[in-house]
Short mmCIF file of C-alpha atoms in Angstrom, two decimals:
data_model
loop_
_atom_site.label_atom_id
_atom_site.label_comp_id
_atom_site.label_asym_id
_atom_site.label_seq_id
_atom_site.Cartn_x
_atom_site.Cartn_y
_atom_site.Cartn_z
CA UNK A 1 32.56 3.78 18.65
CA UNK A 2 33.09 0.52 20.76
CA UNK A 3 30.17 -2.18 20.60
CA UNK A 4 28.94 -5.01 22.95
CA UNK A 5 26.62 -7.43 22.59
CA UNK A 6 23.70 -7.12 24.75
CA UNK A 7 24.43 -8.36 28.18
CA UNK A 8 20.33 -8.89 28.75
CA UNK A 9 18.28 -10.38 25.59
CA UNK A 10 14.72 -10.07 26.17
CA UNK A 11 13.40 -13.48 24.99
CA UNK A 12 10.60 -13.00 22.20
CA UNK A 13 7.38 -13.46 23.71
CA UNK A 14 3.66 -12.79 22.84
CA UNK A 15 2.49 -9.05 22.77
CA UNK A 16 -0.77 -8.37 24.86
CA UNK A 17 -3.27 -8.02 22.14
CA UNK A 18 -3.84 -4.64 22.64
CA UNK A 19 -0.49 -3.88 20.93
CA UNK A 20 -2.39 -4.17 17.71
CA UNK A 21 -6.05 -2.89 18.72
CA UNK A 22 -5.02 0.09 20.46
CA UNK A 23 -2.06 2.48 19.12
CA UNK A 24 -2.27 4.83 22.31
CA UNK A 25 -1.64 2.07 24.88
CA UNK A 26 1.04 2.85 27.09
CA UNK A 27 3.53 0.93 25.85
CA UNK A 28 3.21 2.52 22.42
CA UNK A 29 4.11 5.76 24.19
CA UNK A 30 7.18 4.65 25.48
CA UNK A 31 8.04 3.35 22.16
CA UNK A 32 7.81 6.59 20.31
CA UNK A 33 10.18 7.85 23.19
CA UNK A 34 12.65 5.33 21.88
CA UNK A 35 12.62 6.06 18.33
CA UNK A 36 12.05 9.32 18.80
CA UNK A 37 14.33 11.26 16.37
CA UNK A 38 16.59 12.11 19.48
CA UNK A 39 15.96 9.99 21.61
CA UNK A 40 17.61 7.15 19.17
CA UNK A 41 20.88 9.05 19.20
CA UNK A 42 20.82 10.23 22.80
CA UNK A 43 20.51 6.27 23.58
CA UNK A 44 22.98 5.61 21.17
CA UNK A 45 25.36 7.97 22.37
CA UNK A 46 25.01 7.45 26.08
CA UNK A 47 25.65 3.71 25.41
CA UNK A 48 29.20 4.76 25.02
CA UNK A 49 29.79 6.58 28.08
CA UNK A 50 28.21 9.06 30.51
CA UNK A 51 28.19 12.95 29.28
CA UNK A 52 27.69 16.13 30.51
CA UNK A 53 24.86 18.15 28.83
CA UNK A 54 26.92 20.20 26.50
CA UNK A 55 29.20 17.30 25.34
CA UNK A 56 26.08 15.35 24.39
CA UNK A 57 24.94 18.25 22.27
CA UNK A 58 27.87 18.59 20.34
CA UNK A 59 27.76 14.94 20.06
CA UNK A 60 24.59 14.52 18.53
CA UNK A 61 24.87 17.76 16.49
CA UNK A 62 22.19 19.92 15.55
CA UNK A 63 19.90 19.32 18.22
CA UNK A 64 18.39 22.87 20.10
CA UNK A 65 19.36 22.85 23.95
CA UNK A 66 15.47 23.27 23.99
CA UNK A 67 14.96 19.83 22.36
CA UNK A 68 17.69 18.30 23.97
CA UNK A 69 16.40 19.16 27.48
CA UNK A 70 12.92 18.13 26.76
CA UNK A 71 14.57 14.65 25.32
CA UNK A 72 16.41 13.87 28.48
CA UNK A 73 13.50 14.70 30.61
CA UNK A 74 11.31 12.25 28.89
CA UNK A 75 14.09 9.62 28.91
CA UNK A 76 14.86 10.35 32.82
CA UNK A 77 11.17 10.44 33.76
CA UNK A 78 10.46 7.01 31.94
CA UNK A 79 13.62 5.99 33.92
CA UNK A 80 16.17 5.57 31.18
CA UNK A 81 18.11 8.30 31.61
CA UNK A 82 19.93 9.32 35.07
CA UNK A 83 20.51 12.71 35.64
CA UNK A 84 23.42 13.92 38.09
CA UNK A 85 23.35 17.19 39.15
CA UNK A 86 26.77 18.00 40.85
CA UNK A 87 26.42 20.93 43.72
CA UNK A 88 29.59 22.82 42.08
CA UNK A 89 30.10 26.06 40.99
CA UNK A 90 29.75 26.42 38.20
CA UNK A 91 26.94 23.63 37.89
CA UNK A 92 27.91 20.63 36.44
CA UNK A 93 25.29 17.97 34.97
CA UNK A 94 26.13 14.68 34.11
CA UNK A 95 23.52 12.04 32.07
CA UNK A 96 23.99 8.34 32.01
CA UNK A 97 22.22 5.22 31.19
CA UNK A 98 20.30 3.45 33.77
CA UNK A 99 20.00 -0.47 33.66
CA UNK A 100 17.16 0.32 32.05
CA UNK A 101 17.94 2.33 29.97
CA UNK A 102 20.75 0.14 29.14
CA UNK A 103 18.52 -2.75 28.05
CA UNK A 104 16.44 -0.07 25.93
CA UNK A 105 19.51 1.35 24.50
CA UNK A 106 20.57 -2.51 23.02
CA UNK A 107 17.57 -2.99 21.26
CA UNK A 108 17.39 0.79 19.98
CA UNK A 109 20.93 0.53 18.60
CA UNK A 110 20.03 -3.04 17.48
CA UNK A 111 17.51 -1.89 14.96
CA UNK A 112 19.89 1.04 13.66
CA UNK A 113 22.74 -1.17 13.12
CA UNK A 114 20.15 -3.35 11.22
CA UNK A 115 19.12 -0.15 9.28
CA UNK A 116 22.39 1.12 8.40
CA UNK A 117 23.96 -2.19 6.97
CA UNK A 118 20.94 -2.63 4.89
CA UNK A 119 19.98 0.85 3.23
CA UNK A 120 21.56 -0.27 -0.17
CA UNK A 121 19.54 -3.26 -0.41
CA UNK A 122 16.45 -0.31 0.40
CA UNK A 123 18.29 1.68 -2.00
CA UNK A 124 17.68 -0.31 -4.50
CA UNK A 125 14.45 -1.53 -3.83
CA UNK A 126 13.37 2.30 -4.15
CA UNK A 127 15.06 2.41 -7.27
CA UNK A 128 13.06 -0.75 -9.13
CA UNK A 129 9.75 0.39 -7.58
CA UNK A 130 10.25 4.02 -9.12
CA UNK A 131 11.28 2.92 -12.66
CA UNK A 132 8.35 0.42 -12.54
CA UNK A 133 5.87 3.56 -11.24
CA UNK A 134 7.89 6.00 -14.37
CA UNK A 135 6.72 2.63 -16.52
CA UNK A 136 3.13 2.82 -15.89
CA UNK B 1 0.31 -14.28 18.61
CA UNK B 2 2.40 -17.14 17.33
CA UNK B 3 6.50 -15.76 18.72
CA UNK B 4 9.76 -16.82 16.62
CA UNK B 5 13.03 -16.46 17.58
CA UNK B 6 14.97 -14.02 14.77
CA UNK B 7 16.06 -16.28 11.84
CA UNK B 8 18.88 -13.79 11.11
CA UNK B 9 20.67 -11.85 13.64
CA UNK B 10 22.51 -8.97 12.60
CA UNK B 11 25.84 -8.15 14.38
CA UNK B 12 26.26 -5.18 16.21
CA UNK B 13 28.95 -2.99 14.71
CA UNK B 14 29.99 0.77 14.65
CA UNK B 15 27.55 3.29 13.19
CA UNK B 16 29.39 5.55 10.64
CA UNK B 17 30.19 8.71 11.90
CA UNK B 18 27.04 10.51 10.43
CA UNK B 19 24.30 8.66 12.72
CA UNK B 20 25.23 11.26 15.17
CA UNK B 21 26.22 14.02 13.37
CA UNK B 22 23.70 14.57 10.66
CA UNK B 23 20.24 13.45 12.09
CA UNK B 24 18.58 13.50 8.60
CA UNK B 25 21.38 10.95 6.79
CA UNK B 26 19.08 8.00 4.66
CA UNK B 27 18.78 5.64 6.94
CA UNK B 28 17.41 7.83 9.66
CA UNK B 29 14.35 8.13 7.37
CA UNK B 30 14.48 4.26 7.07
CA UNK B 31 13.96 3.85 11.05
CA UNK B 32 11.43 6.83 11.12
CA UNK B 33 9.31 4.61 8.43
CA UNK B 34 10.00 1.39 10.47
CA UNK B 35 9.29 3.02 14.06
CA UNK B 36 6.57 4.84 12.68
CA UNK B 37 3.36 4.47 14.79
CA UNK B 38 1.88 2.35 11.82
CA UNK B 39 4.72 0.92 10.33
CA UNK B 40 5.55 -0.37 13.72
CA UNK B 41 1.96 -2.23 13.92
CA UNK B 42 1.89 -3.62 10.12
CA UNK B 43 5.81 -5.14 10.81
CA UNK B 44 4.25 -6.92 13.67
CA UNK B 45 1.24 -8.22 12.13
CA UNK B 46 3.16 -9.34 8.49
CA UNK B 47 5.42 -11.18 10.32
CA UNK B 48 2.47 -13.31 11.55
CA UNK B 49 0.88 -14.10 7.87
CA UNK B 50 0.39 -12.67 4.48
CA UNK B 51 -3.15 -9.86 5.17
CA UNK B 52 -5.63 -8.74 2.58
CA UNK B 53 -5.84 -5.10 2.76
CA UNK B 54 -9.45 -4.88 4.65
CA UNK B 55 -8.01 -8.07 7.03
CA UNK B 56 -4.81 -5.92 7.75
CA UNK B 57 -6.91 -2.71 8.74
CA UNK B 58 -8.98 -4.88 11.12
CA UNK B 59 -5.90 -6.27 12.39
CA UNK B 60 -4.93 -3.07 13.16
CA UNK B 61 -7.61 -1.28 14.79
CA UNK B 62 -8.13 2.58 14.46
CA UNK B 63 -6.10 3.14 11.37
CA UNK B 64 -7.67 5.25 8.40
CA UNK B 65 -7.69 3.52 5.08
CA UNK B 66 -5.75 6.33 4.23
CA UNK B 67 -2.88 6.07 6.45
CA UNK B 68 -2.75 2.54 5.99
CA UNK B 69 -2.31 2.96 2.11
CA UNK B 70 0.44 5.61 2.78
CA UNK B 71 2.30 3.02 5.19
CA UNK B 72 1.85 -0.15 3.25
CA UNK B 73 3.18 1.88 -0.11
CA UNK B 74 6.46 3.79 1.82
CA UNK B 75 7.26 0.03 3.34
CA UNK B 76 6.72 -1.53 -0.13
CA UNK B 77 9.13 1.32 -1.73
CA UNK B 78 11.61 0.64 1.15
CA UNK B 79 11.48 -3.26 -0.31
CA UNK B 80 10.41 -4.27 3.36
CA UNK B 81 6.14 -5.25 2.18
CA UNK B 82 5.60 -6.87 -1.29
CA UNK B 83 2.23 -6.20 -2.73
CA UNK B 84 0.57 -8.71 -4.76
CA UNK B 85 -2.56 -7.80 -6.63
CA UNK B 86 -4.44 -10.56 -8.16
CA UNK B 87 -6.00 -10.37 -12.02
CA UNK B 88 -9.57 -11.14 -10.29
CA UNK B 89 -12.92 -9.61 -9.86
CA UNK B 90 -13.30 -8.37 -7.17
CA UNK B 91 -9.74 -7.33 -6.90
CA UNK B 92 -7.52 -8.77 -4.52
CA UNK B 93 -4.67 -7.41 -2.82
CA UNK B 94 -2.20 -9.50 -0.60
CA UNK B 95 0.66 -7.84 1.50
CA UNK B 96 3.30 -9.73 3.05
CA UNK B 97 7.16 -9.01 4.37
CA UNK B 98 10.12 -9.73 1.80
CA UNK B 99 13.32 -11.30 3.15
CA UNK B 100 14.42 -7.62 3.95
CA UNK B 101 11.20 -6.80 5.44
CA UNK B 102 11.64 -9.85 8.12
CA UNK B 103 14.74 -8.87 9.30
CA UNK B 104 13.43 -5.20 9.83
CA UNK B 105 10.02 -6.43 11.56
CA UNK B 106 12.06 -8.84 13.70
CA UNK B 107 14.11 -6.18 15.40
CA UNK B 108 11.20 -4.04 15.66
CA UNK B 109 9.61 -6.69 17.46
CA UNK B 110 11.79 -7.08 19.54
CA UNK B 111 11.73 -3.59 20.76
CA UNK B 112 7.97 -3.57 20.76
CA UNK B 113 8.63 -6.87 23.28
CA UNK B 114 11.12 -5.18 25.41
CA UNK B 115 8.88 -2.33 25.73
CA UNK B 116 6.05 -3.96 26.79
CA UNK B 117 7.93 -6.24 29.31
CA UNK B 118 9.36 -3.46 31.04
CA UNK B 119 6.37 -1.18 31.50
CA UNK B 120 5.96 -1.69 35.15
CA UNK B 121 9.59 -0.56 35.62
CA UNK B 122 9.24 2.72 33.39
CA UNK B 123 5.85 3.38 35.24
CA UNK B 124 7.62 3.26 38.90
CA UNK B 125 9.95 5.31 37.00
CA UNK B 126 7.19 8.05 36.41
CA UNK B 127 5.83 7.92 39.61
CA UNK B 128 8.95 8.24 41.43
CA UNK B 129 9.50 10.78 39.04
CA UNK B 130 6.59 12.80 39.55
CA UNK B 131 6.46 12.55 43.29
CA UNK B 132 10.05 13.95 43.57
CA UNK B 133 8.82 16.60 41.00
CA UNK B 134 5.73 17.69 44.06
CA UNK B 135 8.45 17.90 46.64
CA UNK B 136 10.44 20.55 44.70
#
């Protein structure tokens, strides 16, 4: 899997306050659309290159054409996710990252990258706090 | 909302093979605890300052006690929150992020940021979205 560094860094900034009073504010919603359980790997995977519906699903493995559909709809309505429906026989559908999408993808894959390279140091952390709850 | 620039950034580098492939590998669980609605709001706010439980819940708005306990404890297990509970009367209960548990919140952060930022753009998104939807 090739890698790039982010060609757009969104500079840290404050959050509105309502990021903390209110979990249902829009922006939340969109969130959970990010780190959805597929929508992570469809961003992931589209970061790499344009596919065609089927492709994707064997990609990502394990993922119903049912939830895959309803993923990409979500991701193309929020306008992540470009949808190109070629007027061939038989039909051929191609989905790609908008610039948008793009920029959401970075940060997505940012955070699993982060996850991945540090699960043994969470490894063990789970380890020392379950001995100390087997001490109690 | 004080804003810091990420002390440590992590370089982006392949995923292993499994982040696609097997959607339910460890650290998969790891970023559902991290993007979890609350997980995603207690990052934010213990990368501020060290909370008191009852502080932390205000902070937070909406959250049960109960929910909050069940967050705080899978974060502390995951070695991202350290719990300190003082020997006094009343008790007293601080939570703040370990060194793991900054670099985690960071990145979350800066997805919560991005998110926010770009709201306008994903809500043109929907509209434009919607309206071709009515057309059909």
């Amino acid at each position: 899997m090739a890698v790039s560094t982010p060609e757009s860094v969104v500079e840290p900034g404050p959050l509105a306050k309502y990021d903390t009073g209110e979990a249902m504010c829009p922006y939340r919603l969109v969130l959970e659309h990010l780190t959805s359980r597929w929508g992570v790997l469809v961003l992931i995977e589209l970061l790499e290159r344009p596919y065609r519906f089927s492709e994707l699903r064997r990609a990502i493995g394990r993922v119903s054409e049912k939830m895959l559909t309803q993923t990409l709809q979500t991701l193309e309505r929020d306008g992540l996710v470009h949808r190109d429906a070629k007027p061939v026989i038989p039909p051929r559908v191609d989905y790609s990252l908008t610039d948008l999408g793009r920029e959401a993808a970075q940060q997505v894959r940012a955070l699993a990258v982060w996850t991945e390279r540090r699960m043994d140091a969470v490894q063990q952390a789970r380890d020392a706090y379950d001995a100390a709850k087997r001490q109690r």
